[in-house]
Tab-separated table of C-alpha atoms and ligand atoms in Angstrom:
chain	number	residue	atom	x	y	z
A	100	MET	CA	103.638	-51.160	27.149
A	101	SER	CA	106.727	-52.840	26.700
A	102	ASN	CA	108.647	-52.661	23.393
A	103	PHE	CA	108.722	-56.217	21.940
A	104	LYS	CA	110.860	-56.979	19.096
A	105	ALA	CA	109.368	-59.655	16.855
A	106	PRO	CA	106.086	-58.512	15.253
A	107	GLN	CA	104.458	-62.010	16.009
A	108	THR	CA	104.964	-61.227	19.812
A	109	ILE	CA	103.497	-57.572	19.214
A	110	ALA	CA	100.469	-58.924	17.445
A	111	ALA	CA	99.727	-61.629	20.196
A	112	ALA	CA	100.870	-59.759	23.468
A	113	ASN	CA	100.736	-55.921	23.021
A	114	GLY	CA	98.572	-54.725	25.915
A	115	ILE	CA	97.972	-58.174	27.341
A	116	ALA	CA	98.019	-58.412	31.233
A	117	ALA	CA	98.201	-54.517	31.454
A	118	ASP	CA	94.924	-53.835	33.251
A	119	THR	CA	95.583	-52.134	36.642
A	120	ALA	CA	91.966	-52.121	37.923
A	121	PHE	CA	91.568	-56.085	38.013
A	122	GLY	CA	94.403	-57.482	36.406
A	123	ALA	CA	92.369	-58.716	33.496
A	124	VAL	CA	94.674	-60.426	31.038
A	125	VAL	CA	92.787	-59.521	27.884
A	126	PRO	CA	92.671	-55.679	27.953
A	127	PRO	CA	89.025	-54.566	28.892
A	128	ILE	CA	86.784	-52.896	26.461
A	129	HIS	CA	85.905	-49.193	27.378
A	130	LEU	CA	82.708	-48.099	25.941
A	131	SER	CA	82.157	-45.000	28.120
A	132	THR	CA	81.884	-41.918	25.922
A	133	THR	CA	83.319	-39.625	28.500
A	134	PHE	CA	85.802	-39.973	31.413
A	135	ALA	CA	85.501	-38.108	34.807
A	136	PHE	CA	88.184	-35.401	35.766
A	137	ALA	CA	90.186	-36.316	38.579
A	138	GLY	CA	89.521	-32.843	40.098
A	139	PHE	CA	88.762	-29.294	39.017
A	140	GLU	CA	91.235	-28.626	36.150
A	141	GLN	CA	92.634	-31.999	36.321
A	142	PRO	CA	91.737	-33.960	33.264
A	143	ARG	CA	93.001	-37.666	32.983
A	144	SER	CA	94.662	-39.163	30.016
A	145	TYR	CA	91.122	-39.553	28.408
A	146	GLU	CA	88.293	-36.993	28.195
A	147	TYR	CA	85.865	-37.763	25.370
A	148	GLY	CA	85.365	-40.716	23.267
A	149	ARG	CA	85.738	-39.151	19.902
A	150	VAL	CA	89.135	-37.502	20.840
A	151	GLY	CA	90.544	-40.673	22.351
A	152	ASN	CA	89.327	-43.958	23.757
A	153	PRO	CA	91.430	-46.557	25.365
A	154	SER	CA	90.138	-49.552	23.211
A	155	ARG	CA	90.655	-47.711	20.123
A	156	ASP	CA	94.022	-46.562	21.108
A	157	LEU	CA	95.466	-49.933	21.956
A	158	LEU	CA	94.430	-51.493	18.511
A	159	GLY	CA	96.075	-48.397	16.873
A	160	ASP	CA	99.034	-48.657	18.960
A	161	THR	CA	99.284	-52.363	17.904
A	162	ILE	CA	98.860	-51.707	14.243
A	163	ALA	CA	101.353	-48.803	14.511
A	164	LYS	CA	104.034	-51.000	16.076
A	165	LEU	CA	103.398	-53.876	13.430
A	166	GLU	CA	103.825	-51.116	10.611
A	167	GLY	CA	106.686	-49.642	12.267
A	168	GLY	CA	105.095	-46.197	12.301
A	169	ALA	CA	104.717	-43.176	14.631
A	170	GLY	CA	101.026	-43.927	15.257
A	171	ALA	CA	97.950	-45.059	13.734
A	172	ILE	CA	94.548	-43.491	13.545
A	173	MET	CA	91.528	-45.820	13.547
A	174	VAL	CA	88.739	-44.943	11.420
A	175	ALA	CA	85.282	-46.372	10.601
A	176	SER	CA	86.231	-48.127	7.415
A	177	GLY	CA	89.008	-48.561	4.814
A	178	MET	CA	87.437	-46.009	2.608
A	179	ALA	CA	87.582	-43.458	5.622
A	180	ALA	CA	91.202	-44.182	5.739
A	181	VAL	CA	91.822	-43.413	2.236
A	182	ASP	CA	89.718	-40.135	2.557
A	183	LEU	CA	91.615	-39.046	5.760
A	184	VAL	CA	95.034	-39.252	3.731
A	185	LEU	CA	93.340	-37.258	1.038
A	186	SER	CA	92.162	-34.602	3.483
A	187	ARG	CA	95.564	-33.020	3.472
A	188	LEU	CA	95.390	-32.267	-0.239
A	189	ARG	CA	94.325	-28.675	-1.214
A	190	PRO	CA	92.904	-27.502	-4.803
A	191	GLY	CA	95.699	-27.583	-7.344
A	192	ASP	CA	97.468	-30.306	-5.629
A	193	LEU	CA	98.109	-33.254	-7.721
A	194	VAL	CA	97.331	-37.006	-6.748
A	195	VAL	CA	98.885	-39.833	-8.617
A	196	ALA	CA	97.055	-42.915	-8.232
A	197	PRO	CA	97.304	-46.526	-9.661
A	198	HIS	CA	95.146	-46.914	-12.703
A	199	ASP	CA	94.022	-50.287	-11.339
A	200	CYS	CA	93.411	-49.217	-7.718
A	201	TYR	CA	90.786	-50.531	-5.391
A	202	GLY	CA	87.173	-49.612	-7.059
A	203	GLY	CA	85.991	-47.508	-3.922
A	204	THR	CA	89.182	-45.647	-4.008
A	205	TYR	CA	88.962	-44.924	-7.687
A	206	ARG	CA	85.448	-43.546	-7.187
A	207	LEU	CA	86.464	-41.425	-4.185
A	208	LEU	CA	89.448	-40.047	-5.974
A	209	GLY	CA	87.447	-39.198	-8.935
A	210	ALA	CA	84.370	-37.676	-6.959
A	211	ARG	CA	86.891	-35.323	-5.000
A	212	ARG	CA	88.542	-34.367	-8.285
A	213	ASP	CA	85.141	-33.591	-9.888
A	214	ARG	CA	84.503	-31.264	-6.744
A	215	GLY	CA	87.748	-29.478	-7.303
A	216	HIS	CA	89.431	-30.885	-4.391
A	217	PHE	CA	92.516	-31.762	-6.189
A	218	ASP	CA	93.946	-32.861	-9.570
A	219	LEU	CA	94.248	-36.449	-10.344
A	220	SER	CA	96.215	-38.582	-12.679
A	221	PHE	CA	95.827	-42.312	-13.042
A	222	VAL	CA	98.773	-44.202	-14.217
A	223	ASP	CA	100.167	-47.706	-14.750
A	224	GLN	CA	102.690	-47.453	-12.060
A	225	GLY	CA	104.420	-50.505	-13.286
A	226	ASN	CA	105.282	-48.516	-16.403
A	227	GLY	CA	108.290	-46.388	-15.924
A	228	ALA	CA	107.663	-43.890	-18.690
A	229	ALA	CA	104.085	-43.435	-17.536
A	230	LEU	CA	105.389	-42.758	-14.004
A	231	SER	CA	108.011	-40.335	-15.004
A	232	ALA	CA	105.477	-38.211	-16.721
A	233	ALA	CA	103.148	-38.149	-13.985
A	234	LEU	CA	106.093	-37.307	-11.320
A	235	ASP	CA	107.371	-34.683	-13.621
A	236	ARG	CA	104.100	-32.722	-12.792
A	237	LYS	CA	105.427	-32.358	-9.112
A	238	PRO	CA	102.508	-34.570	-7.418
A	239	ALA	CA	101.656	-33.918	-3.763
A	240	LEU	CA	100.614	-37.421	-3.079
A	241	VAL	CA	101.560	-40.704	-4.747
A	242	LEU	CA	99.197	-43.609	-3.780
A	243	ILE	CA	100.298	-47.143	-4.294
A	244	GLU	CA	98.520	-50.507	-4.181
A	245	THR	CA	100.614	-53.520	-4.299
A	246	PRO	CA	99.756	-56.240	-4.945
A	247	SER	CA	96.740	-54.788	-7.071
A	248	ASN	CA	93.136	-56.008	-7.127
A	249	PRO	CA	92.157	-58.428	-8.785
A	250	LEU	CA	95.235	-58.944	-11.158
A	251	MET	CA	97.831	-59.141	-8.406
A	252	ARG	CA	100.085	-56.728	-10.106
A	253	VAL	CA	103.248	-55.898	-8.046
A	254	VAL	CA	104.997	-52.635	-8.070
A	255	ASP	CA	108.421	-51.628	-6.350
A	256	ILE	CA	107.380	-49.542	-3.320
A	257	ARG	CA	111.023	-48.557	-2.413
A	258	ALA	CA	111.625	-47.217	-6.007
A	259	ILE	CA	108.408	-45.390	-6.259
A	260	ALA	CA	108.493	-43.840	-2.836
A	261	SER	CA	112.191	-42.666	-3.422
A	262	ARG	CA	111.296	-41.005	-6.660
A	263	ALA	CA	108.138	-39.540	-5.255
A	264	LYS	CA	110.187	-38.002	-2.355
A	265	ALA	CA	112.701	-36.524	-4.729
A	266	VAL	CA	109.859	-34.343	-6.237
A	267	GLY	CA	108.443	-33.379	-3.077
A	268	ALA	CA	105.505	-35.763	-2.856
A	269	LYS	CA	104.248	-37.897	-0.050
A	270	THR	CA	103.611	-41.543	-0.473
A	271	ALA	CA	100.821	-43.711	0.759
A	272	VAL	CA	100.573	-47.358	0.365
A	273	ASP	CA	97.305	-49.488	0.675
A	274	ASN	CA	98.792	-52.455	2.438
A	275	THR	CA	95.421	-54.236	2.699
A	276	PHE	CA	96.014	-57.060	0.612
A	277	LEU	CA	99.204	-58.295	2.606
A	278	SER	CA	99.100	-56.784	5.912
A	279	PRO	CA	102.055	-55.804	8.008
A	280	ALA	CA	102.852	-59.554	8.502
A	281	LEU	CA	104.083	-59.651	4.696
A	282	GLN	CA	104.988	-56.230	3.830
A	283	ARG	CA	105.996	-53.014	5.862
A	284	PRO	CA	105.798	-50.021	3.497
A	285	ILE	CA	107.170	-47.286	5.934
A	286	ALA	CA	110.569	-49.434	5.949
A	287	LEU	CA	110.629	-49.118	2.124
A	288	GLY	CA	110.091	-45.388	2.246
A	289	ALA	CA	106.065	-44.703	2.476
A	290	ASP	CA	104.934	-41.681	4.523
A	291	TYR	CA	101.509	-43.420	5.102
A	292	VAL	CA	100.076	-46.916	5.275
A	293	ILE	CA	96.349	-47.348	4.908
A	294	HIS	CA	94.379	-50.306	5.772
A	295	SER	CA	90.873	-51.857	5.468
A	296	THR	CA	91.198	-53.608	8.705
A	297	THR	CA	87.906	-55.343	7.474
A	298	LYS	CA	90.187	-57.704	5.764
A	299	TYR	CA	93.170	-59.462	7.200
A	300	LEU	CA	93.814	-57.462	10.312
A	301	ASN	CA	90.563	-58.250	11.823
A	302	GLY	CA	90.323	-61.508	9.501
A	303	HIS	CA	86.960	-62.825	10.578
A	304	SER	CA	84.676	-60.952	8.166
A	305	ASP	CA	82.525	-59.309	11.042
A	306	VAL	CA	84.055	-55.833	11.447
A	307	VAL	CA	84.116	-52.997	8.886
A	308	GLY	CA	87.251	-50.727	9.665
A	309	GLY	CA	90.085	-48.644	8.603
A	310	ALA	CA	93.436	-47.351	9.842
A	311	VAL	CA	95.937	-44.878	8.683
A	312	VAL	CA	99.427	-45.223	9.855
A	313	ALA	CA	101.760	-42.337	9.633
A	314	ALA	CA	105.569	-42.553	9.662
A	315	ASP	CA	106.071	-39.159	11.162
A	316	LYS	CA	104.672	-37.720	14.209
A	317	ALA	CA	103.992	-34.465	12.441
A	318	ASP	CA	101.925	-35.976	9.919
A	319	LEU	CA	100.258	-38.324	12.623
A	320	ASP	CA	99.349	-35.260	14.624
A	321	GLU	CA	97.912	-33.471	11.508
A	322	LEU	CA	95.680	-36.469	10.616
A	323	SER	CA	94.644	-37.107	14.121
A	324	ASP	CA	93.394	-33.559	14.469
A	325	TRP	CA	91.556	-33.998	11.133
A	326	ALA	CA	89.992	-37.212	12.178
A	327	ASN	CA	88.857	-35.588	15.419
A	328	LEU	CA	87.358	-32.655	13.560
A	329	THR	CA	85.485	-34.655	11.024
A	330	GLY	CA	84.630	-37.552	13.703
A	331	VAL	CA	85.413	-40.530	11.447
A	332	LYS	CA	87.069	-42.447	14.031
A	333	GLY	CA	86.085	-46.078	14.757
A	334	ALA	CA	84.063	-47.429	17.452
A	335	PRO	CA	85.490	-48.964	20.635
A	336	PHE	CA	83.473	-52.400	20.208
A	337	ASP	CA	84.880	-52.606	16.608
A	338	ALA	CA	88.325	-51.902	17.906
A	339	TYR	CA	87.789	-54.622	20.652
A	340	LEU	CA	86.953	-57.170	17.969
A	341	THR	CA	89.622	-56.015	15.710
A	342	LEU	CA	92.328	-56.604	18.244
A	343	ARG	CA	91.005	-59.945	19.047
A	344	GLY	CA	91.307	-60.922	15.229
A	345	LEU	CA	94.788	-59.222	15.031
A	346	ARG	CA	96.166	-61.497	17.866
A	347	THR	CA	96.226	-64.370	15.370
A	348	LEU	CA	97.154	-62.469	12.213
A	349	PHE	CA	100.463	-64.270	11.635
A	350	ALA	CA	99.266	-67.745	12.280
A	351	ARG	CA	96.347	-67.161	10.064
A	352	ILE	CA	98.159	-65.758	7.129
A	353	GLU	CA	101.219	-68.117	7.183
A	354	ARG	CA	98.795	-70.985	6.978
A	355	GLN	CA	96.506	-69.294	4.297
A	356	GLN	CA	99.365	-68.309	1.857
A	357	LEU	CA	100.490	-71.931	2.026
A	358	THR	CA	97.268	-73.121	0.982
A	359	ALA	CA	97.116	-70.366	-1.608
A	360	ALA	CA	100.507	-71.582	-3.144
A	361	ALA	CA	99.121	-74.990	-3.441
A	362	ILE	CA	95.897	-73.839	-5.187
A	363	ALA	CA	98.011	-71.589	-7.538
A	364	GLU	CA	100.156	-74.532	-8.486
A	365	LEU	CA	96.967	-76.741	-9.210
A	366	LEU	CA	95.332	-74.195	-11.353
A	367	GLN	CA	98.530	-73.321	-13.196
A	368	ALA	CA	98.755	-77.081	-14.195
A	369	ASP	CA	95.103	-77.398	-15.314
A	370	PRO	CA	94.469	-77.029	-18.968
A	371	ARG	CA	91.097	-75.448	-18.170
A	372	VAL	CA	92.810	-72.505	-16.634
A	373	LEU	CA	94.214	-69.906	-19.060
A	374	ALA	CA	96.184	-67.849	-16.772
A	375	VAL	CA	97.024	-67.695	-12.881
A	376	HIS	CA	97.744	-64.479	-11.196
A	377	TYR	CA	99.736	-65.276	-7.913
A	378	PRO	CA	103.114	-63.450	-7.220
A	379	GLY	CA	104.455	-66.467	-5.604
A	380	LEU	CA	104.582	-68.331	-8.977
A	381	ALA	CA	107.863	-67.825	-10.844
A	382	SER	CA	106.080	-67.160	-13.851
A	383	HIS	CA	104.296	-63.998	-12.398
A	384	PRO	CA	105.988	-60.829	-13.874
A	385	GLY	CA	106.151	-59.193	-10.246
A	386	HIS	CA	107.763	-62.403	-8.780
A	387	ALA	CA	111.226	-60.915	-8.420
A	388	ILE	CA	109.994	-57.678	-6.829
A	389	ALA	CA	107.473	-59.476	-4.348
A	390	ARG	CA	110.315	-61.763	-3.335
A	391	ALA	CA	112.210	-58.860	-2.413
A	392	GLN	CA	109.858	-56.584	-0.706
A	393	GLN	CA	107.338	-59.152	0.780
A	394	ALA	CA	107.896	-61.455	3.621
A	395	GLY	CA	105.564	-63.897	1.778
A	396	PHE	CA	103.393	-64.075	-1.303
A	397	GLY	CA	100.056	-63.770	0.350
A	398	ALA	CA	96.767	-65.522	0.169
A	399	MET	CA	95.078	-63.881	-2.565
A	400	LEU	CA	95.088	-65.063	-6.309
A	401	SER	CA	93.025	-64.779	-9.374
A	402	PHE	CA	92.728	-66.863	-12.380
A	403	GLU	CA	91.070	-67.039	-15.764
A	404	LEU	CA	88.927	-69.797	-16.600
A	405	ALA	CA	88.753	-70.952	-20.172
A	406	GLY	CA	85.088	-70.712	-21.620
A	407	GLY	CA	84.213	-67.184	-20.317
A	408	ILE	CA	81.033	-66.298	-18.533
A	409	LYS	CA	79.447	-69.607	-19.228
A	410	ALA	CA	82.408	-71.606	-17.748
A	411	VAL	CA	82.192	-69.083	-14.760
A	412	ARG	CA	78.797	-69.741	-13.953
A	413	ARG	CA	79.079	-73.619	-14.187
A	414	PHE	CA	82.297	-73.364	-12.001
A	415	VAL	CA	80.758	-71.012	-9.284
A	416	GLU	CA	77.603	-73.008	-9.167
A	417	ALA	CA	79.489	-76.100	-8.697
A	418	LEU	CA	81.502	-74.954	-5.570
A	419	GLN	CA	80.283	-76.303	-2.217
A	420	LEU	CA	82.784	-75.168	0.291
A	421	VAL	CA	84.082	-71.842	-1.404
A	422	THR	CA	81.700	-68.901	-1.203
A	423	LEU	CA	80.796	-66.489	-3.895
A	424	ALA	CA	80.904	-63.093	-2.025
A	425	ASP	CA	83.012	-59.805	-2.043
A	426	SER	CA	85.653	-59.016	0.285
A	427	ILE	CA	88.708	-60.828	1.267
A	428	GLY	CA	91.028	-61.777	4.024
A	429	GLY	CA	88.654	-63.685	6.242
A	430	VAL	CA	89.103	-67.439	7.760
A	431	GLU	CA	86.467	-68.490	5.073
A	432	THR	CA	87.542	-68.969	1.416
A	433	LEU	CA	85.512	-66.616	-0.817
A	434	ILE	CA	85.671	-66.319	-4.589
A	435	ALA	CA	84.550	-63.243	-6.544
A	436	HIS	CA	83.830	-62.378	-10.093
A	437	PRO	CA	85.225	-59.093	-10.723
A	438	ALA	CA	83.421	-58.474	-14.044
A	439	SER	CA	80.027	-58.859	-12.549
A	440	MET	CA	80.796	-57.896	-8.809
A	441	THR	CA	83.532	-55.793	-7.601
A	442	HIS	CA	84.393	-54.185	-10.996
A	443	ALA	CA	80.944	-54.288	-12.634
A	444	GLY	CA	80.730	-50.255	-12.119
A	445	MET	CA	83.829	-49.927	-14.509
A	446	GLY	CA	82.140	-50.784	-17.725
A	447	ALA	CA	83.133	-53.494	-20.127
A	448	GLU	CA	85.801	-51.281	-22.170
A	449	ALA	CA	87.557	-49.986	-19.225
A	450	ARG	CA	87.632	-53.611	-17.638
A	451	GLN	CA	88.970	-54.837	-21.042
A	452	ALA	CA	91.685	-52.166	-20.960
A	453	ALA	CA	92.501	-53.192	-17.251
A	454	GLY	CA	92.808	-56.999	-18.033
A	455	ILE	CA	89.709	-57.818	-16.214
A	456	THR	CA	88.118	-60.493	-18.580
A	457	ASP	CA	84.867	-62.141	-18.104
A	458	GLY	CA	86.627	-65.413	-17.281
A	459	LEU	CA	88.436	-64.028	-14.200
A	460	LEU	CA	87.703	-65.228	-10.810
A	461	ARG	CA	89.407	-63.888	-7.615
A	462	LEU	CA	90.182	-66.169	-4.769
A	463	SER	CA	90.613	-65.141	-1.012
A	464	VAL	CA	92.168	-68.307	0.496
A	465	GLY	CA	90.991	-69.151	4.109
A	466	LEU	CA	91.759	-71.397	6.726
A	467	GLU	CA	89.939	-74.631	5.631
A	468	ALA	CA	92.113	-77.689	5.034
A	469	GLU	CA	94.029	-77.626	1.844
A	470	ALA	CA	92.751	-80.861	0.557
A	471	ASP	CA	88.995	-79.842	0.978
A	472	LEU	CA	89.614	-76.713	-0.774
A	473	ILE	CA	91.399	-78.474	-3.739
A	474	ALA	CA	88.664	-81.110	-3.876
A	475	ASP	CA	86.124	-78.299	-4.154
A	476	LEU	CA	88.040	-76.646	-6.715
A	477	LYS	CA	88.775	-79.604	-8.790
A	478	THR	CA	85.046	-80.611	-8.767
A	479	ALA	CA	84.133	-77.105	-10.026
A	480	LEU	CA	86.729	-77.346	-12.692
A	481	ALA	CA	85.458	-80.409	-14.110
A	482	ALA	CA	81.800	-78.963	-14.032
A	483	ALA	CA	83.198	-75.849	-15.892
A	484	ALA	CA	84.364	-77.758	-18.642
A	485	ASP	CA	81.162	-79.947	-19.175
B	718	LIG	C1	88.322	-53.339	1.108
B	718	LIG	C2	89.479	-52.326	0.563
B	718	LIG	C3	89.275	-51.028	0.751
B	718	LIG	C4	88.063	-50.424	1.417
B	718	LIG	O1	87.799	-50.894	2.709
B	718	LIG	P1	86.501	-50.952	3.501
B	718	LIG	O2	86.640	-51.334	4.734
B	718	LIG	O3	85.465	-51.649	2.602
B	718	LIG	O4	85.890	-49.302	3.331
B	718	LIG	C5	90.401	-50.308	0.329
B	718	LIG	N1	91.503	-50.557	-0.227
B	718	LIG	C6	91.660	-51.966	-0.616
B	718	LIG	C7	92.798	-52.672	-1.245
B	718	LIG	C8	90.541	-52.874	-0.028
B	718	LIG	O5	90.586	-54.296	-0.337
């Protein structure tokens, strides 16, 4: 595969027209679980599907190039990707994770801590003193998620990664919310990048998958061995679909974030909306960091409706185009109510502490016409205030 420079070109063209058997322009899907030896004691580059598969490897190669890493391991879900990074930890190691990390990650970390696999400290990584106290305990791994879910808090990857490195910790960044089109954590000092490819990378809400990109070859090899041992690698068919989705990543997210910015401004100007959380707004507390470390502000936002749960119900029931559903990053606009959906398991008190109120709604902006989305949201805002 040639070494393309522009990331847009890598996404669109990596592996295209490389088929030697028939000249297929689109890389063929390889479903075979096993590969014939060329002769006795003559293995080919592929032997067995759990270990390696050309369709899966092409997707991994493309994502690794986009993230600027040594390689990627494609696994069955975003959670499997988080867990693969955690597999390197030993009893007594400390993990420092954001207090407002993805709900599944929060539960996985707690479950592994409870089984004695490692020690764990949740901190507000935007709070310098809290982060310093955690780093003083010499963690083995610092996990970062920026922007966070659902309040879109932004932290400085370069600053945290360099402080983590100074105490001997590896840094892993969950880059699911922005994708490599808008944020490249390895260039900012991260050792690992985690993706739920279910979201923007596939982008069509029809494949659950995950990826870990490692900056260093040695780390990559170790994770790859572990993924092979535990058998968590993703399916070739999923890899094929995800690569098809990834071809249009840049075109999708660039359009989606324009619409998201327009929606954020509409909501911010509306008296029925108490707060809008979108890093692209100058009023967002993380705006300056986002501007410096991101190539765009993304297509995720959340906002707080006046009138609490009653207004939320009226708003959601009035929507015609926007769909109430979990997940993000697809071509269709989805809305979620964190208090009753993604963050219901947290309990009311913990939600309150994290700033997740009953009036908060999260929007993943899709590719519908901006005017249609705005009309739908305006109708719902009027219904919410009735
Ligand atoms: C969805 C998500 C995950 C988990 O990914 P799955 O593919 O659902 O397992 C992890 N981190 C973030 C930020 C996510 O949005």
